Amino acid sequence: MTILSQHHYHPLRSSHHAGLDHQRRCPMNVHCSTTTTTIKPKTKPKPEQLVIEQTRLVTPPPSVTTTTCVTLNYLSLQSTWSHRAWVASGCTTLAVSLVKCVTAAAESHMWFEPILAGLVGYVLADLGSGLYHWGIDNYGSASTPVFGSQIEGFQGHHKWPWTITRRQFANNIHALARGITFTVLPIDLICNGPILHGFVAVCSGCIMFSQQFHAWAHGTKSRLPPLVLALQDAGVLVSRSQHAAHHRQPYNNNYCIVSGVWNEFLDELKVFEALEMIVFFKLGVRPRSWSEPNSEWTEENESPSQITLH
C-alpha cells in the first residue's frame, strides 16, 4: 500500500519513468519503421513477362492466336551479322563470275554463247530448285546431317507459310549464299571461259535468290514492288497463284520456285511421284506427301487446340 501511495504523490516522476520504460520496451518499433521507409527491396520481374518480351519478333495475321504467336517466335526471323556476311560473300562470288564472263566475252567478241549459257542456267536453276524442294519437303528430319536445319525450316513453313514474308532478307537466303560461296569460288579462281561463267553466274544466282523469289510468291499484291509483280506476271519469277497450289491438297506439286516453268511439265508427267515410288521400293521410305492432309506439316492457323506445339 505504501508503494502505491508513492506513485500517487509523484505523478510527473511516474509518467517520466513510464515513458522511459516504454522507450526501452519498443526501441525496435521505431527502427523497423525507418527501415521500411528507406530501404525498398527490388522486385524481380516475372519470368513469363521476360519470355513474352524477348520472343515478340513477328506480328501474326488476325486469325492466328496469341498461343501460336509465342510458339512461332522461337524461330528467329531476324538477320544476324553472320547471315549478312554470308550473303555478302555469296554476292561477291557471283559478281566475280559475272565480271569474268563479260570481260572474256568482250575480249573474244563472243556474246551469243555466254548469253545462251546464261539462259540454260536460268532454266536448270528452276529444275534444281524443284528437285531440292521436293527432297527436303518429303524426306529427312531436323537431325539429318547438313540439311537438317533446312528440312526443319521447310516443315515449319508448311505449317505457317505466312512467316516467310516476315523473315528478313539475309536470314532467308544465307544458307544458300554459303553453299554458293563454297561451290562457285573455286570456279572463279580456276576458270576464265565466258561460256562457263555465263552459265555459273546465272544458275547459281537464281539458286541463291530462289528463297527470296519464294517469299515474294507468298506476298500480297499490294505489298510487293511493281517490278516484282511485273516479273511474276510475265513468268520470269514464280507467280503467287502457281505457288499457292503447292500449299493446297494433295501437297505434292508445283515444287519449282525460281520461275515455275518446270512445274506443269513435271506434274503432268508425274515425275516426282515416280521418284517417290523408286525411293519407296528401293529404301522402304515413305514421303511425307503420302500422309493424310491433317498431318503435322500441313498448314494450321486456327485455335490453339488445333495447333501442335513443337
PDB file of N, CA, C and O in Angstrom, residues 48-90:
ATOM      1  N   GLU A  48       7.530 -15.076 -66.862  1.00  0.00           N
ATOM      2  CA  GLU A  48       6.630 -15.093 -68.007  1.00  0.00           C
ATOM      3  C   GLU A  48       6.706 -13.792 -68.796  1.00  0.00           C
ATOM      4  O   GLU A  48       6.640 -13.792 -70.015  1.00  0.00           O
ATOM      5  N   GLN A  49       6.849 -12.677 -68.107  1.00  0.00           N
ATOM      6  CA  GLN A  49       6.905 -11.394 -68.789  1.00  0.00           C
ATOM      7  C   GLN A  49       8.174 -11.273 -69.627  1.00  0.00           C
ATOM      8  O   GLN A  49       8.153 -10.747 -70.729  1.00  0.00           O
ATOM      9  N   LEU A  50       9.303 -11.794 -69.101  1.00  0.00           N
ATOM     10  CA  LEU A  50      10.542 -11.727 -69.857  1.00  0.00           C
ATOM     11  C   LEU A  50      10.461 -12.561 -71.126  1.00  0.00           C
ATOM     12  O   LEU A  50      10.902 -12.147 -72.175  1.00  0.00           O
ATOM     13  N   VAL A  51       9.867 -13.714 -71.034  1.00  0.00           N
ATOM     14  CA  VAL A  51       9.756 -14.588 -72.206  1.00  0.00           C
ATOM     15  C   VAL A  51       8.915 -13.934 -73.282  1.00  0.00           C
ATOM     16  O   VAL A  51       9.256 -13.938 -74.453  1.00  0.00           O
ATOM     17  N   ILE A  52       7.837 -13.299 -72.890  1.00  0.00           N
ATOM     18  CA  ILE A  52       6.957 -12.670 -73.870  1.00  0.00           C
ATOM     19  C   ILE A  52       7.665 -11.518 -74.571  1.00  0.00           C
ATOM     20  O   ILE A  52       7.593 -11.370 -75.777  1.00  0.00           O
ATOM     21  N   GLU A  53       8.420 -10.714 -73.806  1.00  0.00           N
ATOM     22  CA  GLU A  53       9.092  -9.569 -74.413  1.00  0.00           C
ATOM     23  C   GLU A  53      10.213 -10.007 -75.359  1.00  0.00           C
ATOM     24  O   GLU A  53      10.421  -9.448 -76.394  1.00  0.00           O
ATOM     25  N   GLN A  54      10.935 -11.064 -74.975  1.00  0.00           N
ATOM     26  CA  GLN A  54      12.065 -11.491 -75.771  1.00  0.00           C
ATOM     27  C   GLN A  54      11.647 -12.223 -77.040  1.00  0.00           C
ATOM     28  O   GLN A  54      12.398 -12.261 -77.993  1.00  0.00           O
ATOM     29  N   THR A  55      10.478 -12.809 -77.049  1.00  0.00           N
ATOM     30  CA  THR A  55      10.066 -13.599 -78.209  1.00  0.00           C
ATOM     31  C   THR A  55       9.077 -12.878 -79.091  1.00  0.00           C
ATOM     32  O   THR A  55       8.566 -13.456 -80.026  1.00  0.00           O
ATOM     33  N   ARG A  56       8.809 -11.613 -78.833  1.00  0.00           N
ATOM     34  CA  ARG A  56       7.859 -10.881 -79.661  1.00  0.00           C
ATOM     35  C   ARG A  56       8.585 -10.349 -80.897  1.00  0.00           C
ATOM     36  O   ARG A  56       8.984  -9.197 -80.968  1.00  0.00           O
ATOM     37  N   LEU A  57       8.785 -11.221 -81.890  1.00  0.00           N
ATOM     38  CA  LEU A  57       9.563 -10.879 -83.075  1.00  0.00           C
ATOM     39  C   LEU A  57       8.701 -10.604 -84.291  1.00  0.00           C
ATOM     40  O   LEU A  57       9.117  -9.902 -85.189  1.00  0.00           O
ATOM     41  N   VAL A  58       7.552 -11.213 -84.363  1.00  0.00           N
ATOM     42  CA  VAL A  58       6.705 -11.044 -85.535  1.00  0.00           C
ATOM     43  C   VAL A  58       5.291 -10.726 -85.097  1.00  0.00           C
ATOM     44  O   VAL A  58       4.895 -11.010 -83.988  1.00  0.00           O
ATOM     45  N   THR A  59       4.529 -10.146 -85.977  1.00  0.00           N
ATOM     46  CA  THR A  59       3.117  -9.880 -85.738  1.00  0.00           C
ATOM     47  C   THR A  59       2.298 -10.782 -86.636  1.00  0.00           C
ATOM     48  O   THR A  59       2.363 -10.660 -87.861  1.00  0.00           O
ATOM     49  N   PRO A  60       1.569 -11.739 -86.076  1.00  0.00           N
ATOM     50  CA  PRO A  60       0.841 -12.684 -86.905  1.00  0.00           C
ATOM     51  C   PRO A  60      -0.400 -12.052 -87.479  1.00  0.00           C
ATOM     52  O   PRO A  60      -0.854 -11.000 -87.016  1.00  0.00           O
ATOM     53  N   PRO A  61      -0.985 -12.669 -88.490  1.00  0.00           N
ATOM     54  CA  PRO A  61      -2.248 -12.174 -89.011  1.00  0.00           C
ATOM     55  C   PRO A  61      -3.347 -12.310 -87.979  1.00  0.00           C
ATOM     56  O   PRO A  61      -3.201 -13.043 -87.009  1.00  0.00           O
ATOM     57  N   PRO A  62      -4.456 -11.600 -88.142  1.00  0.00           N
ATOM     58  CA  PRO A  62      -5.503 -11.594 -87.123  1.00  0.00           C
ATOM     59  C   PRO A  62      -6.030 -12.973 -86.780  1.00  0.00           C
ATOM     60  O   PRO A  62      -6.473 -13.210 -85.671  1.00  0.00           O
ATOM     61  N   SER A  63      -6.012 -13.914 -87.745  1.00  0.00           N
ATOM     62  CA  SER A  63      -6.595 -15.225 -87.491  1.00  0.00           C
ATOM     63  C   SER A  63      -5.736 -16.095 -86.597  1.00  0.00           C
ATOM     64  O   SER A  63      -6.170 -17.116 -86.106  1.00  0.00           O
ATOM     65  N   VAL A  64      -4.468 -15.710 -86.358  1.00  0.00           N
ATOM     66  CA  VAL A  64      -3.567 -16.520 -85.557  1.00  0.00           C
ATOM     67  C   VAL A  64      -3.638 -16.054 -84.120  1.00  0.00           C
ATOM     68  O   VAL A  64      -3.596 -14.880 -83.826  1.00  0.00           O
ATOM     69  N   THR A  65      -3.728 -16.983 -83.192  1.00  0.00           N
ATOM     70  CA  THR A  65      -3.933 -16.649 -81.796  1.00  0.00           C
ATOM     71  C   THR A  65      -2.619 -16.314 -81.119  1.00  0.00           C
ATOM     72  O   THR A  65      -1.535 -16.538 -81.648  1.00  0.00           O
ATOM     73  N   THR A  66      -2.715 -15.799 -79.861  1.00  0.00           N
ATOM     74  CA  THR A  66      -1.529 -15.441 -79.105  1.00  0.00           C
ATOM     75  C   THR A  66      -0.662 -16.649 -78.820  1.00  0.00           C
ATOM     76  O   THR A  66       0.554 -16.582 -78.858  1.00  0.00           O
ATOM     77  N   THR A  67      -1.290 -17.795 -78.537  1.00  0.00           N
ATOM     78  CA  THR A  67      -0.532 -19.009 -78.270  1.00  0.00           C
ATOM     79  C   THR A  67       0.319 -19.386 -79.465  1.00  0.00           C
ATOM     80  O   THR A  67       1.478 -19.751 -79.345  1.00  0.00           O
ATOM     81  N   THR A  68      -0.235 -19.276 -80.655  1.00  0.00           N
ATOM     82  CA  THR A  68       0.521 -19.569 -81.864  1.00  0.00           C
ATOM     83  C   THR A  68       1.676 -18.614 -82.029  1.00  0.00           C
ATOM     84  O   THR A  68       2.773 -18.995 -82.411  1.00  0.00           O
ATOM     85  N   CYS A  69       1.452 -17.331 -81.730  1.00  0.00           N
ATOM     86  CA  CYS A  69       2.489 -16.316 -81.880  1.00  0.00           C
ATOM     87  C   CYS A  69       3.691 -16.637 -81.015  1.00  0.00           C
ATOM     88  O   CYS A  69       4.818 -16.598 -81.463  1.00  0.00           O
ATOM     89  N   VAL A  70       3.463 -16.985 -79.731  1.00  0.00           N
ATOM     90  CA  VAL A  70       4.561 -17.284 -78.832  1.00  0.00           C
ATOM     91  C   VAL A  70       5.327 -18.501 -79.315  1.00  0.00           C
ATOM     92  O   VAL A  70       6.540 -18.553 -79.278  1.00  0.00           O
ATOM     93  N   THR A  71       4.624 -19.517 -79.836  1.00  0.00           N
ATOM     94  CA  THR A  71       5.291 -20.708 -80.346  1.00  0.00           C
ATOM     95  C   THR A  71       6.152 -20.382 -81.548  1.00  0.00           C
ATOM     96  O   THR A  71       7.295 -20.804 -81.645  1.00  0.00           O
ATOM     97  N   LEU A  72       5.627 -19.611 -82.483  1.00  0.00           N
ATOM     98  CA  LEU A  72       6.361 -19.300 -83.699  1.00  0.00           C
ATOM     99  C   LEU A  72       7.557 -18.403 -83.433  1.00  0.00           C
ATOM    100  O   LEU A  72       8.534 -18.447 -84.162  1.00  0.00           O
ATOM    101  N   ASN A  73       7.504 -17.610 -82.389  1.00  0.00           N
ATOM    102  CA  ASN A  73       8.578 -16.667 -82.145  1.00  0.00           C
ATOM    103  C   ASN A  73       9.867 -17.334 -81.684  1.00  0.00           C
ATOM    104  O   ASN A  73      10.895 -16.681 -81.601  1.00  0.00           O
ATOM    105  N   TYR A  74       9.822 -18.617 -81.359  1.00  0.00           N
ATOM    106  CA  TYR A  74      11.055 -19.317 -81.072  1.00  0.00           C
ATOM    107  C   TYR A  74      11.895 -19.453 -82.339  1.00  0.00           C
ATOM    108  O   TYR A  74      13.094 -19.684 -82.269  1.00  0.00           O
ATOM    109  N   LEU A  75      11.286 -19.343 -83.498  1.00  0.00           N
ATOM    110  CA  LEU A  75      12.029 -19.320 -84.755  1.00  0.00           C
ATOM    111  C   LEU A  75      12.456 -17.884 -85.002  1.00  0.00           C
ATOM    112  O   LEU A  75      11.631 -17.009 -85.198  1.00  0.00           O
ATOM    113  N   SER A  76      13.752 -17.626 -85.001  1.00  0.00           N
ATOM    114  CA  SER A  76      14.235 -16.266 -85.198  1.00  0.00           C
ATOM    115  C   SER A  76      14.077 -15.882 -86.658  1.00  0.00           C
ATOM    116  O   SER A  76      14.545 -16.579 -87.549  1.00  0.00           O
ATOM    117  N   LEU A  77      13.403 -14.785 -86.888  1.00  0.00           N
ATOM    118  CA  LEU A  77      13.211 -14.275 -88.239  1.00  0.00           C
ATOM    119  C   LEU A  77      14.134 -13.100 -88.537  1.00  0.00           C
ATOM    120  O   LEU A  77      14.059 -12.514 -89.617  1.00  0.00           O
ATOM    121  N   GLN A  78      14.997 -12.772 -87.595  1.00  0.00           N
ATOM    122  CA  GLN A  78      15.867 -11.615 -87.759  1.00  0.00           C
ATOM    123  C   GLN A  78      17.204 -12.012 -88.390  1.00  0.00           C
ATOM    124  O   GLN A  78      17.702 -13.114 -88.180  1.00  0.00           O
ATOM    125  N   SER A  79      17.790 -11.112 -89.166  1.00  0.00           N
ATOM    126  CA  SER A  79      19.104 -11.341 -89.753  1.00  0.00           C
ATOM    127  C   SER A  79      20.192 -11.032 -88.726  1.00  0.00           C
ATOM    128  O   SER A  79      20.077 -10.076 -87.959  1.00  0.00           O
ATOM    129  N   THR A  80      21.227 -11.835 -88.721  1.00  0.00           N
ATOM    130  CA  THR A  80      22.387 -11.598 -87.863  1.00  0.00           C
ATOM    131  C   THR A  80      23.559 -11.141 -88.737  1.00  0.00           C
ATOM    132  O   THR A  80      23.499 -11.199 -89.967  1.00  0.00           O
ATOM    133  N   TRP A  81      24.625 -10.699 -88.074  1.00  0.00           N
ATOM    134  CA  TRP A  81      25.804 -10.278 -88.834  1.00  0.00           C
ATOM    135  C   TRP A  81      26.429 -11.453 -89.569  1.00  0.00           C
ATOM    136  O   TRP A  81      27.033 -11.289 -90.629  1.00  0.00           O
ATOM    137  N   SER A  82      26.313 -12.626 -89.019  1.00  0.00           N
ATOM    138  CA  SER A  82      26.802 -13.828 -89.709  1.00  0.00           C
ATOM    139  C   SER A  82      26.013 -14.067 -90.991  1.00  0.00           C
ATOM    140  O   SER A  82      26.590 -14.388 -92.043  1.00  0.00           O
ATOM    141  N   HIS A  83      24.684 -13.923 -90.921  1.00  0.00           N
ATOM    142  CA  HIS A  83      23.848 -14.067 -92.121  1.00  0.00           C
ATOM    143  C   HIS A  83      24.259 -13.061 -93.188  1.00  0.00           C
ATOM    144  O   HIS A  83      24.424 -13.402 -94.369  1.00  0.00           O
ATOM    145  N   ARG A  84      24.425 -11.812 -92.773  1.00  0.00           N
ATOM    146  CA  ARG A  84      24.775 -10.754 -93.732  1.00  0.00           C
ATOM    147  C   ARG A  84      26.153 -10.992 -94.345  1.00  0.00           C
ATOM    148  O   ARG A  84      26.379 -10.705 -95.529  1.00  0.00           O
ATOM    149  N   ALA A  85      27.076 -11.520 -93.536  1.00  0.00           N
ATOM    150  CA  ALA A  85      28.422 -11.795 -94.049  1.00  0.00           C
ATOM    151  C   ALA A  85      28.384 -12.869 -95.128  1.00  0.00           C
ATOM    152  O   ALA A  85      29.055 -12.749 -96.168  1.00  0.00           O
ATOM    153  N   TRP A  86      27.581 -13.917 -94.920  1.00  0.00           N
ATOM    154  CA  TRP A  86      27.483 -14.981 -95.919  1.00  0.00           C
ATOM    155  C   TRP A  86      26.792 -14.476 -97.187  1.00  0.00           C
ATOM    156  O   TRP A  86      27.182 -14.845 -98.300  1.00  0.00           O
ATOM    157  N   VAL A  87      25.786 -13.649 -97.035  1.00  0.00           N
ATOM    158  CA  VAL A  87      25.121 -13.087 -98.217  1.00  0.00           C
ATOM    159  C   VAL A  87      26.082 -12.197 -98.998  1.00  0.00           C
ATOM    160  O   VAL A  87      26.136 -12.248-100.235  1.00  0.00           O
ATOM    161  N   ALA A  88      26.860 -11.394 -98.285  1.00  0.00           N
ATOM    162  CA  ALA A  88      27.852 -10.549 -98.954  1.00  0.00           C
ATOM    163  C   ALA A  88      28.895 -11.400 -99.671  1.00  0.00           C
ATOM    164  O   ALA A  88      29.310 -11.086-100.798  1.00  0.00           O
ATOM    165  N   SER A  89      29.295 -12.492 -99.040  1.00  0.00           N
ATOM    166  CA  SER A  89      30.265 -13.393 -99.658  1.00  0.00           C
ATOM    167  C   SER A  89      29.690 -14.036-100.916  1.00  0.00           C
ATOM    168  O   SER A  89      30.370 -14.113-101.952  1.00  0.00           O
ATOM    169  N   GLY A  90      28.430 -14.494-100.824  1.00  0.00           N
ATOM    170  CA  GLY A  90      27.803 -15.104-101.994  1.00  0.00           C
ATOM    171  C   GLY A  90      27.629 -14.121-103.140  1.00  0.00           C
ATOM    172  O   GLY A  90      27.896 -14.454-104.308  1.00  0.00           O
TER     173      GLY A  90
END
